[in-house]
Short mmCIF file of C-alpha atoms in Angstrom, two decimals:
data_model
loop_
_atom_site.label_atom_id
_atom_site.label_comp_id
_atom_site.label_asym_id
_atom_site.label_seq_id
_atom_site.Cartn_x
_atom_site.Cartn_y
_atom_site.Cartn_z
CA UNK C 1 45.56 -29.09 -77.33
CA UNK C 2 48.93 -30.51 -78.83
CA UNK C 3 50.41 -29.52 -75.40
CA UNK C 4 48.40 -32.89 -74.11
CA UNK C 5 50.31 -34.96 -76.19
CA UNK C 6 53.71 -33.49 -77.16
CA UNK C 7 56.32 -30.99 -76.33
CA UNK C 8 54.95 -27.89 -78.04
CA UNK C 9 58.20 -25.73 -77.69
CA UNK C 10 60.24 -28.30 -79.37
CA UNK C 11 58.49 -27.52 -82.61
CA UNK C 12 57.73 -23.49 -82.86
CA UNK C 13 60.19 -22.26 -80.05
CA UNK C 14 59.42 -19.96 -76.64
CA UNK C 15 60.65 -18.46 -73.93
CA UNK C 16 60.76 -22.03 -72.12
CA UNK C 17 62.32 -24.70 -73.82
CA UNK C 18 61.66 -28.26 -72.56
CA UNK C 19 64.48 -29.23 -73.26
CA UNK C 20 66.14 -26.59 -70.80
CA UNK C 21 63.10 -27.57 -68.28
CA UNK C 22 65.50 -29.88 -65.73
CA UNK C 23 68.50 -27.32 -65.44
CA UNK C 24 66.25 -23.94 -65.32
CA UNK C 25 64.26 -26.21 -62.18
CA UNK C 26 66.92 -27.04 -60.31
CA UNK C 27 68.41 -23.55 -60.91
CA UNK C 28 64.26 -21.82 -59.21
CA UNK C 29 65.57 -24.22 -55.99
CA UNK C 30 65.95 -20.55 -54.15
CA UNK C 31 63.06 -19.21 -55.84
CA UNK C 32 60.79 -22.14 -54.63
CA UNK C 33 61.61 -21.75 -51.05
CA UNK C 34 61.25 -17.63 -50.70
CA UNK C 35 57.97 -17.67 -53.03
CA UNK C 36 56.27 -21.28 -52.41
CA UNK C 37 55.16 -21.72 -56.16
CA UNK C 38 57.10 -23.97 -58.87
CA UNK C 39 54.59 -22.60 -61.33
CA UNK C 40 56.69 -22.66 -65.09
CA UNK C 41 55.44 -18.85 -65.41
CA UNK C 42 57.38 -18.06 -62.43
CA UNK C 43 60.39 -19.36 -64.19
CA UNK C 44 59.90 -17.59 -68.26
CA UNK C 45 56.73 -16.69 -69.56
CA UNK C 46 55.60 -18.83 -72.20
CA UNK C 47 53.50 -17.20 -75.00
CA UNK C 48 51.66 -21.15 -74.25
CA UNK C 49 50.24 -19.59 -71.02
CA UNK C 50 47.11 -19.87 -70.03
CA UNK C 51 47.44 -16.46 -68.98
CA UNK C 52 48.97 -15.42 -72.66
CA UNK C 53 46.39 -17.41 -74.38
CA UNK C 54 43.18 -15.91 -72.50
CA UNK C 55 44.40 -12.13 -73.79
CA UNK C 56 43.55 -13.52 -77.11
CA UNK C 57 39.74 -14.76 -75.93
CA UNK C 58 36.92 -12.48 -75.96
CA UNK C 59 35.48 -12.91 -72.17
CA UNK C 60 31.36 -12.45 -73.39
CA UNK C 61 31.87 -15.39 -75.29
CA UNK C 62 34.47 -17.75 -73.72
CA UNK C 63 31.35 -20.43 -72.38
CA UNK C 64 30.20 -20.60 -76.43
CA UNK C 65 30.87 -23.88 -78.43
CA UNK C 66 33.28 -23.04 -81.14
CA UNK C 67 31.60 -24.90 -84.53
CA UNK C 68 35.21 -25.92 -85.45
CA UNK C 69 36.78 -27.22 -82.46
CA UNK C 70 33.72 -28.64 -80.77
CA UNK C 71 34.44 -27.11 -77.38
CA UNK C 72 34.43 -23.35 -75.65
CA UNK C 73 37.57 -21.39 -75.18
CA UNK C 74 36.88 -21.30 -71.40
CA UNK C 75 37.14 -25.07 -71.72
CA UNK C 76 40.58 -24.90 -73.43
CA UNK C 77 41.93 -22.72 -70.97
CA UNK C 78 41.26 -25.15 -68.51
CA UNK C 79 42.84 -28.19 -70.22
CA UNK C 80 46.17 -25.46 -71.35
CA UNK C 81 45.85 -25.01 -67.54
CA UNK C 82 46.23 -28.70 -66.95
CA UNK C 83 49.17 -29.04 -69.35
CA UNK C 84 50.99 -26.46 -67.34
CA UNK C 85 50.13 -27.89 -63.75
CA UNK C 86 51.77 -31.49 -65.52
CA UNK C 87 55.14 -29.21 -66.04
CA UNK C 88 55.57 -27.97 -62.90
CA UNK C 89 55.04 -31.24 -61.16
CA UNK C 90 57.31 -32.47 -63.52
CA UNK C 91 59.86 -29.48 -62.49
CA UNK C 92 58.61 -30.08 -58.95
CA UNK C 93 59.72 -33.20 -59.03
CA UNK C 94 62.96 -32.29 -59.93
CA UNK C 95 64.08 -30.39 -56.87
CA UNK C 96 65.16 -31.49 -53.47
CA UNK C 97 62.82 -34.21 -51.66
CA UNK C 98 62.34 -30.99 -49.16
CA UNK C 99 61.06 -28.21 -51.81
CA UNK C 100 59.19 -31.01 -53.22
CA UNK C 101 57.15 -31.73 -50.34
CA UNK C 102 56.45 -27.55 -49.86
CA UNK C 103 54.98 -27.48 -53.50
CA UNK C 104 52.81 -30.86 -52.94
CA UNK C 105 49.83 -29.18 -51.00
CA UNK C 106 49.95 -26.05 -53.42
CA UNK C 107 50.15 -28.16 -56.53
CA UNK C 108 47.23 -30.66 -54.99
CA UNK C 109 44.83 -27.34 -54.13
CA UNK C 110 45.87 -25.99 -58.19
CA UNK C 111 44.18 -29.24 -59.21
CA UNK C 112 41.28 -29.45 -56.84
CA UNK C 113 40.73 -25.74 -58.32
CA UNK C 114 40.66 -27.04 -61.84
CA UNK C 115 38.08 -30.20 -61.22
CA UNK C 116 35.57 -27.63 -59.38
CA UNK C 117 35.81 -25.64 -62.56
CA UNK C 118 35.76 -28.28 -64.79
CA UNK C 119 32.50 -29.97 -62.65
CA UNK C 120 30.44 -26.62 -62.54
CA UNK C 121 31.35 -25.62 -66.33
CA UNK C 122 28.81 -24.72 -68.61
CA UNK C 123 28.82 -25.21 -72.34
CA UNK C 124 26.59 -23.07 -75.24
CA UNK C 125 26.01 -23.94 -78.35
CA UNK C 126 25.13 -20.74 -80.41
CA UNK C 127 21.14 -20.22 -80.40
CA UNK C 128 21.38 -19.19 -84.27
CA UNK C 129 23.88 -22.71 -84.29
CA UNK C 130 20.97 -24.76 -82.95
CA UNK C 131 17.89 -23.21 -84.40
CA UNK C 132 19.28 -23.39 -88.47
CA UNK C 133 20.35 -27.09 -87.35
CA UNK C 134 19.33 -28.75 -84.71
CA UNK C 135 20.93 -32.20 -85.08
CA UNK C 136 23.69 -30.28 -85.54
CA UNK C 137 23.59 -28.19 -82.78
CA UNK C 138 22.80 -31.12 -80.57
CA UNK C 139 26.14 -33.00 -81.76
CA UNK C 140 27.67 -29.89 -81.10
CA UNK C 141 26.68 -30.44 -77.57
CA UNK C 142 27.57 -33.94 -77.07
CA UNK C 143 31.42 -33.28 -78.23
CA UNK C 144 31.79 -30.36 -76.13
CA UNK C 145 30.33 -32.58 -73.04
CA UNK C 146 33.08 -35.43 -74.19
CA UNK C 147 35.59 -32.73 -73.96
CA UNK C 148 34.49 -31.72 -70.62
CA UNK C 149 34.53 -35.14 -69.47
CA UNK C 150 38.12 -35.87 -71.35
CA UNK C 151 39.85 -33.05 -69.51
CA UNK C 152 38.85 -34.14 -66.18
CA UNK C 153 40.42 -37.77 -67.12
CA UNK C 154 43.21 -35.68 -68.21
CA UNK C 155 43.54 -34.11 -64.96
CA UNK C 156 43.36 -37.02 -62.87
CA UNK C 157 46.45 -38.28 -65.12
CA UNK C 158 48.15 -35.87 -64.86
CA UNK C 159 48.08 -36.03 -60.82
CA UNK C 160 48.04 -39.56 -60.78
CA UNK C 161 51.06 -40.19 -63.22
CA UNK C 162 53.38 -37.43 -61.22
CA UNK C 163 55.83 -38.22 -58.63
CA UNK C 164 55.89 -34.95 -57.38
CA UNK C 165 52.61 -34.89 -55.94
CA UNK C 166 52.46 -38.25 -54.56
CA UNK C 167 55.57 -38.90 -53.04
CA UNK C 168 56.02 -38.63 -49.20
CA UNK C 169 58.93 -39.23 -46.69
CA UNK C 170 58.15 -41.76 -44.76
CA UNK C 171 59.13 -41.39 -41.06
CA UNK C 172 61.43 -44.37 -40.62
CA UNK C 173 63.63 -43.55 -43.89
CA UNK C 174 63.84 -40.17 -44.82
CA UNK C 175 66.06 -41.24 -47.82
CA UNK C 176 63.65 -43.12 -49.32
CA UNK C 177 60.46 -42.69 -51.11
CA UNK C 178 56.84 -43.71 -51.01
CA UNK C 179 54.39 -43.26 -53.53
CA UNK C 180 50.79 -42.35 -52.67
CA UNK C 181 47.93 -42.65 -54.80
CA UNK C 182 47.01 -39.05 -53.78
CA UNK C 183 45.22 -38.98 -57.97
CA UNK C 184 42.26 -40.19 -56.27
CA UNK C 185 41.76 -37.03 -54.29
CA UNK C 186 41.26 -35.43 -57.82
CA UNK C 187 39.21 -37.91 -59.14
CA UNK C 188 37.60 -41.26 -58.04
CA UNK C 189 38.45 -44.01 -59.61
CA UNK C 190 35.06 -45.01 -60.39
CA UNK C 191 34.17 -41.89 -61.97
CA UNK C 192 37.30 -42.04 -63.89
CA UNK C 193 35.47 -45.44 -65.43
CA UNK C 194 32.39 -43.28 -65.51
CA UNK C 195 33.81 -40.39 -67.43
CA UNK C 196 35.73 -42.96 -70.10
CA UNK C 197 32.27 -44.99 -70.82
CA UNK C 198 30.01 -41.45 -70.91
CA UNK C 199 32.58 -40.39 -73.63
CA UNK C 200 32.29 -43.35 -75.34
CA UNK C 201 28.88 -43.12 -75.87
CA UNK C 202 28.36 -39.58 -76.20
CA UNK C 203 30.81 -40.34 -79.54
CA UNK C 204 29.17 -43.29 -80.47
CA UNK C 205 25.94 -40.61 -80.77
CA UNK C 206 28.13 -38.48 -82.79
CA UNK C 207 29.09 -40.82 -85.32
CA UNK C 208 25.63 -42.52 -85.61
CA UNK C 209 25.62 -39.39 -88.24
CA UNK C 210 26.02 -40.40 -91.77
CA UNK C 211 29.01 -37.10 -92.37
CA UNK C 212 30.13 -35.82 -89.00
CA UNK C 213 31.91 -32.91 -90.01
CA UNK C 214 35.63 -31.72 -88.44
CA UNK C 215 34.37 -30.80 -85.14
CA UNK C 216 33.44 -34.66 -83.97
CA UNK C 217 35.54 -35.32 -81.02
CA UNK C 218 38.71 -36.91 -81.91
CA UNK C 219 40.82 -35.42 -78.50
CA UNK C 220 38.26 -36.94 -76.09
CA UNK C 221 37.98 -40.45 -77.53
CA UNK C 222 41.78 -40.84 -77.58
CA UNK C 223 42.22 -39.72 -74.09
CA UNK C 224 39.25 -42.34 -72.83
CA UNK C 225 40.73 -45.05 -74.43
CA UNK C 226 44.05 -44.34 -73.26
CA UNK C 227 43.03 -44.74 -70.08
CA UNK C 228 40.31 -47.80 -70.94
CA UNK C 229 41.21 -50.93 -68.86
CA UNK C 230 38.62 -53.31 -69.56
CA UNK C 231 38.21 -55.19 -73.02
CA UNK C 232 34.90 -54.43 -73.28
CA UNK C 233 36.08 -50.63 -73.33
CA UNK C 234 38.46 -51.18 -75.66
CA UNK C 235 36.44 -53.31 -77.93
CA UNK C 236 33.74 -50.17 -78.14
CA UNK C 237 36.59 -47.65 -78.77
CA UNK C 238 37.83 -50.05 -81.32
CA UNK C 239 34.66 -49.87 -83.01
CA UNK C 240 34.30 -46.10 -82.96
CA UNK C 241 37.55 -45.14 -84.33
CA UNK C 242 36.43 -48.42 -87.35
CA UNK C 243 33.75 -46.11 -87.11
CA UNK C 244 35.14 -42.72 -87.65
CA UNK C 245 37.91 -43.98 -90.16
CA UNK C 246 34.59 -45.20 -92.31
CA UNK C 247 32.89 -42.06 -91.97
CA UNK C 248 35.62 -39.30 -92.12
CA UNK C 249 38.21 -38.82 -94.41
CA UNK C 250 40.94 -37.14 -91.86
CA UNK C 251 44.60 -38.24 -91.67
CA UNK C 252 45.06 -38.52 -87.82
CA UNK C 253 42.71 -40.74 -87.09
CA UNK C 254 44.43 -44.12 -88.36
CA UNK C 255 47.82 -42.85 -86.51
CA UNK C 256 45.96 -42.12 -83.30
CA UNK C 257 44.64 -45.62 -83.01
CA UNK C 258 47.95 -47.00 -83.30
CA UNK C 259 49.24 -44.54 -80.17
CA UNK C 260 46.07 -46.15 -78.31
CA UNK C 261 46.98 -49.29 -79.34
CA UNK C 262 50.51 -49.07 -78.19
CA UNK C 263 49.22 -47.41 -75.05
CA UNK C 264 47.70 -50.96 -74.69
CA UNK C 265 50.33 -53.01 -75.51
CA UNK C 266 52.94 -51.21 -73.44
CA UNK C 267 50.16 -51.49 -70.37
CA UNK C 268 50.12 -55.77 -70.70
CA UNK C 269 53.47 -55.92 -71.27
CA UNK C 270 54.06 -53.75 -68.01
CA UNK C 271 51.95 -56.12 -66.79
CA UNK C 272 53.45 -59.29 -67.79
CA UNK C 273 56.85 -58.26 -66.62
CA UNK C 274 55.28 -57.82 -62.97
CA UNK C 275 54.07 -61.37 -62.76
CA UNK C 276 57.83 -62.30 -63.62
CA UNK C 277 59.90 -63.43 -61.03
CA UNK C 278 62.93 -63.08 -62.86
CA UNK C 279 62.12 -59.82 -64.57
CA UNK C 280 61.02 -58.11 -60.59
CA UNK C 281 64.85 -59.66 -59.83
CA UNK C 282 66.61 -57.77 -62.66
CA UNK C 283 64.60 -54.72 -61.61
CA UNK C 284 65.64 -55.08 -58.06
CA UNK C 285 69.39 -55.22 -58.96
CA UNK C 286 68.93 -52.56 -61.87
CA UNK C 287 67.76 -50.15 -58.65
CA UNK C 288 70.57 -51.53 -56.50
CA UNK C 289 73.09 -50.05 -59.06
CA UNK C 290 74.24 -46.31 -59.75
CA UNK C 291 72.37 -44.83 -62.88
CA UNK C 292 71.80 -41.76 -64.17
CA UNK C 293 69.54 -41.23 -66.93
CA UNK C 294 69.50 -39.47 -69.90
CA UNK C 295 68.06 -35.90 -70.45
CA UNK C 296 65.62 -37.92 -73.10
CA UNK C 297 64.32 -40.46 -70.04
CA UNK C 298 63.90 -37.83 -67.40
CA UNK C 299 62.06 -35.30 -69.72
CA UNK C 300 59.19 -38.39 -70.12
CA UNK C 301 59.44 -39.42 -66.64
CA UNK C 302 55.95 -38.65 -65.18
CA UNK C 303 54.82 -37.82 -68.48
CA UNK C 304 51.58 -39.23 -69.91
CA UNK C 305 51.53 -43.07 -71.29
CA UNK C 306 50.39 -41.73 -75.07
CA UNK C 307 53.37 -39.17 -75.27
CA UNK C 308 55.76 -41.18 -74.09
CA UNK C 309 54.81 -44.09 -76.68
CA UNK C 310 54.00 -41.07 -79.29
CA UNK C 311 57.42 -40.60 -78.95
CA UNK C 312 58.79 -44.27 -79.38
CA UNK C 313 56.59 -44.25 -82.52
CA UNK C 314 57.96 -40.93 -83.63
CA UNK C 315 54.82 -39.25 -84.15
CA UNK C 316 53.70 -35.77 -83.32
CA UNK C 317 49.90 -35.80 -84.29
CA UNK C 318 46.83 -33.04 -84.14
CA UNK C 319 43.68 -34.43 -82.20
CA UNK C 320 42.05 -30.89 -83.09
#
């Protein structure tokens, strides 16, 4: 889970380190073009693999509601899963306009994949679970639905946000770019919308408890109101995380409301700056000129709003 929010190998070390990712991509430029995958496994295996991870999973009970982390292990497999198709878009994206283009339609199919799963996955909460509490059991249910519903947000983000998979030549300028909202073939808008309101309420049902215990679903209402646009979304997730602060006595949740809320201050301010005619005419000669950026700004290019302003906040926080 802290793989949707941070680099993971800059804190306990792997085969892969992120930090590495940009050289070791351009370096798989041969490997891409023989094999047609940019997959990060191809390149070291990371002990962070979905692959790795699943040897550790007992496969009779992977669709079973964990009573700690409020969701199954077949369900965190998928959202690892869409942590590592975010890196190799990222590493994708990173190669030659050419071997970009080659990996688009495989990288596009990987997430299609993933939202099938995602929309035919069944949860179970534990018949012994749901018969010695019921209430409990049926809370149980509504988090692991909000994390169903948060990873498929987190999936359309993660296609959405990447230039690997929506960038095109187009005919007349085969220097230049173009940037295609191909997210939407993941995930319509409107059910995006759909998704972040169903979460908010399936937590608001949650909380409504007077001690939600550790499993309540911290992950999935950060991730919806990341992504919330309207005030009227962000006024209910405002509430809840009031709410939860109220109710439970955890240490992340005040520091993930301030990510949110710089998630929402970075978005108007984004905003205000487009409205600008002066600040579009700095940005225009700022493009016109020869820059190259840092290893720091390319690693959180394409990377997810929270983790980049995470970052600028210097927090590294568990939404488990």
């Amino acid at each position: 889970m802290a793989k949707t929010t941070f680099f993971v190998e800059d804190i306990v070390p792997t085969k892969i380190s992120t930090s590495t990712l940009i050289t070791e991509c351009a370096e798989s430029e041969e490997a891409f073009r023989t094999n047609g995958s940019t997959s990060i496994d191809d390149l070291h295996q990371s002990w962070t693999s979905t692959k790795n991870l699943a040897l550790f999973m007992c496969p009779d009970t992977l669709n079973n509601v964990d009573t700690y982390s409020g969701l199954s292990n077949c369900l965190l497999l998928y959202i690892n899963e869409i942590t590592d198709l975010k890196q190799e878009m990222l590493c994708s994206s990173r190669m030659p306009v050419s071997v970009s283009r080659m990996g688009e339609e495989i990288l596009l199919t990987k997430a299609k994949r993933i939202k099938d799963s995602l929309s035919n996955l069944q949860q179970f909460v534990p018949g012994s679970v749901a018969a010695s509490d019921p209430q409990f059991g049926q809370n149980l249910q509504r988090t692991a639905e909000a994390y169903r519903l948060a990873a498929m947000i987190l999936l359309h983000e993660s296609v959405s946000a990447s230039p690997s998979v929506s960038k095109v030549v187009p005919p007349s300028k085969a220097d230049s770019h173009a940037y295609l909202p191909l997210g939407s073939a993941v995930l319509d808008v409107d059910d995006k919308i759909a998704y972040i309101r169903s979460i908010l309420t399936l937590v608001g049902q949650v909380l409504t408890q007077d001690a939600p215990n550790c499993s309540w679903p911290l992950w999935p209402l950060f991730i919806a109101s990341c992504c919330a646009k309207t005030e009227e979304d962000k006024i209910t997730a405002l509430k809840l995380f009031e709410t939860a602060q109220q109710k439970i006595k955890l240490g992340n949740i005040e520091p993930a409301f301030k990510v949110v809320q710089g998630v929402w201050q970075q978005r108007e301010l984004q905003a205000d700056e487009e409205v600008c005619p002066r600040t579009k005419k700095r940005r225009l000669q700022r493009k016109g000129r020869q820059h190259t950026a840092s290893e720091e700004e390319q690693r959180f290019d394409g990377w997810y709003e929270w983790g980049r302003v995470m970052s600028m906040m210097g927090y590294q926080i568990s939404l488990a």
